[in-house]
Amino acid sequence: MDYILANKGDIIGKVSFNDFPGHLVTDLLTAVARGEETGEGDRTDYNKMRVGTLRKMLDEKGLDVDGSREAMVALLKDESA
């Protein structure tokens, strides 16, 4: 997703998104939100974290690292509550 955002001008019109899975829209919006932050954001906002970061955090806590972004965020929120 970061690659798509960094190269959006080169991608538009050259890559078809007709078969783009709907669940990837969340990942794309997450990447956009991360790019718009000024550095003063909440460091525990799991919804804006990269999938790799979420998996690392889950692994460090001994939790299941498989699943959707939403499932991983829910596990981390439950663990911190």
PDB file of C-alpha atoms in Angstrom:
ATOM      1  CA  MET A   1       0.000   0.000   0.000  1.00  0.00           C
ATOM      2  CA  ASP A   2       2.845   2.376   0.772  1.00  0.00           C
ATOM      3  CA  TYR A   3       4.237   1.678  -2.706  1.00  0.00           C
ATOM      4  CA  ILE A   4       0.903   2.505  -4.313  1.00  0.00           C
ATOM      5  CA  LEU A   5       0.712   5.795  -2.424  1.00  0.00           C
ATOM      6  CA  ALA A   6       4.307   6.732  -3.195  1.00  0.00           C
ATOM      7  CA  ASN A   7       3.865   5.975  -6.906  1.00  0.00           C
ATOM      8  CA  LYS A   8       0.226   6.925  -7.414  1.00  0.00           C
ATOM      9  CA  GLY A   9       0.969   9.255 -10.329  1.00  0.00           C
ATOM     10  CA  ASP A  10       2.752   6.495 -12.223  1.00  0.00           C
ATOM     11  CA  ILE A  11       0.110   3.892 -11.432  1.00  0.00           C
ATOM     12  CA  ILE A  12      -3.033   5.811 -12.370  1.00  0.00           C
ATOM     13  CA  GLY A  13      -4.137   4.801 -15.827  1.00  0.00           C
ATOM     14  CA  LYS A  14      -1.531   2.040 -16.119  1.00  0.00           C
ATOM     15  CA  VAL A  15      -2.826  -0.503 -13.608  1.00  0.00           C
ATOM     16  CA  SER A  16      -6.326  -1.931 -13.571  1.00  0.00           C
ATOM     17  CA  PHE A  17      -8.110  -2.045 -10.237  1.00  0.00           C
ATOM     18  CA  ASN A  18     -11.190  -3.815 -11.603  1.00  0.00           C
ATOM     19  CA  ASP A  19     -10.445  -6.918  -9.527  1.00  0.00           C
ATOM     20  CA  PHE A  20      -9.121  -5.021  -6.495  1.00  0.00           C
ATOM     21  CA  PRO A  21     -10.445  -6.856  -3.404  1.00  0.00           C
ATOM     22  CA  GLY A  22     -12.707  -4.661  -1.311  1.00  0.00           C
ATOM     23  CA  HIS A  23     -11.005  -5.584   1.960  1.00  0.00           C
ATOM     24  CA  LEU A  24      -7.816  -3.903   0.717  1.00  0.00           C
ATOM     25  CA  VAL A  25      -9.557  -0.536   0.785  1.00  0.00           C
ATOM     26  CA  THR A  26      -9.073  -0.521   4.572  1.00  0.00           C
ATOM     27  CA  ASP A  27      -5.339  -1.099   4.114  1.00  0.00           C
ATOM     28  CA  LEU A  28      -5.158   1.691   1.546  1.00  0.00           C
ATOM     29  CA  LEU A  29      -7.015   4.144   3.787  1.00  0.00           C
ATOM     30  CA  THR A  30      -4.753   3.154   6.685  1.00  0.00           C
ATOM     31  CA  ALA A  31      -1.674   3.955   4.608  1.00  0.00           C
ATOM     32  CA  VAL A  32      -3.198   7.317   3.632  1.00  0.00           C
ATOM     33  CA  ALA A  33      -3.965   8.148   7.283  1.00  0.00           C
ATOM     34  CA  ARG A  34      -0.407   7.249   8.322  1.00  0.00           C
ATOM     35  CA  GLY A  35       0.988   9.525   5.610  1.00  0.00           C
ATOM     36  CA  GLU A  36      -1.116  12.469   6.764  1.00  0.00           C
ATOM     37  CA  GLU A  37       0.012  12.313  10.386  1.00  0.00           C
ATOM     38  CA  THR A  38       2.273  15.016  11.745  1.00  0.00           C
ATOM     39  CA  GLY A  39       4.076  12.723  14.171  1.00  0.00           C
ATOM     40  CA  GLU A  40       1.928  13.746  17.118  1.00  0.00           C
ATOM     41  CA  GLY A  41      -0.572  10.891  16.758  1.00  0.00           C
ATOM     42  CA  ASP A  42      -1.468   8.217  19.256  1.00  0.00           C
ATOM     43  CA  ARG A  43       1.245   5.532  19.172  1.00  0.00           C
ATOM     44  CA  THR A  44      -1.302   2.896  20.261  1.00  0.00           C
ATOM     45  CA  ASP A  45      -3.790   3.538  17.471  1.00  0.00           C
ATOM     46  CA  TYR A  46      -3.757  -0.027  16.168  1.00  0.00           C
ATOM     47  CA  ASN A  47      -6.052   0.918  13.284  1.00  0.00           C
ATOM     48  CA  LYS A  48      -3.277   2.977  11.670  1.00  0.00           C
ATOM     49  CA  MET A  49      -0.462   0.461  12.111  1.00  0.00           C
ATOM     50  CA  ARG A  50       1.063  -1.607   9.341  1.00  0.00           C
ATOM     51  CA  VAL A  51       0.021  -5.256   9.259  1.00  0.00           C
ATOM     52  CA  GLY A  52       3.644  -6.262   9.890  1.00  0.00           C
ATOM     53  CA  THR A  53       3.727  -4.133  13.043  1.00  0.00           C
ATOM     54  CA  LEU A  54       0.468  -5.647  14.273  1.00  0.00           C
ATOM     55  CA  ARG A  55       1.829  -9.166  13.722  1.00  0.00           C
ATOM     56  CA  LYS A  56       5.056  -8.334  15.562  1.00  0.00           C
ATOM     57  CA  MET A  57       3.130  -6.959  18.539  1.00  0.00           C
ATOM     58  CA  LEU A  58       0.880 -10.034  18.642  1.00  0.00           C
ATOM     59  CA  ASP A  59       3.880 -12.360  18.429  1.00  0.00           C
ATOM     60  CA  GLU A  60       5.631 -10.540  21.286  1.00  0.00           C
ATOM     61  CA  LYS A  61       2.518 -11.106  23.422  1.00  0.00           C
ATOM     62  CA  GLY A  62       2.289 -14.772  22.411  1.00  0.00           C
ATOM     63  CA  LEU A  63      -0.975 -14.220  20.538  1.00  0.00           C
ATOM     64  CA  ASP A  64      -2.126 -15.574  17.167  1.00  0.00           C
ATOM     65  CA  VAL A  65      -0.604 -13.578  14.299  1.00  0.00           C
ATOM     66  CA  ASP A  66      -2.892 -14.951  11.588  1.00  0.00           C
ATOM     67  CA  GLY A  67      -6.100 -13.295  10.518  1.00  0.00           C
ATOM     68  CA  SER A  68      -7.435 -10.120   9.043  1.00  0.00           C
ATOM     69  CA  ARG A  69      -6.331  -6.642  10.061  1.00  0.00           C
ATOM     70  CA  GLU A  70      -9.590  -6.290  11.972  1.00  0.00           C
ATOM     71  CA  ALA A  71      -9.013  -9.554  13.890  1.00  0.00           C
ATOM     72  CA  MET A  72      -5.471  -8.554  14.831  1.00  0.00           C
ATOM     73  CA  VAL A  73      -6.599  -5.106  16.017  1.00  0.00           C
ATOM     74  CA  ALA A  74      -9.372  -6.693  18.106  1.00  0.00           C
ATOM     75  CA  LEU A  75      -6.896  -9.088  19.762  1.00  0.00           C
ATOM     76  CA  LEU A  76      -4.528  -6.259  20.656  1.00  0.00           C
ATOM     77  CA  LYS A  77      -7.349  -4.091  22.004  1.00  0.00           C
ATOM     78  CA  ASP A  78      -8.681  -6.992  24.103  1.00  0.00           C
ATOM     79  CA  GLU A  79      -5.182  -7.668  25.460  1.00  0.00           C
ATOM     80  CA  SER A  80      -4.620  -4.044  26.455  1.00  0.00           C
ATOM     81  CA  ALA A  81      -8.057  -3.590  28.058  1.00  0.00           C
TER      82      ALA A  81
END
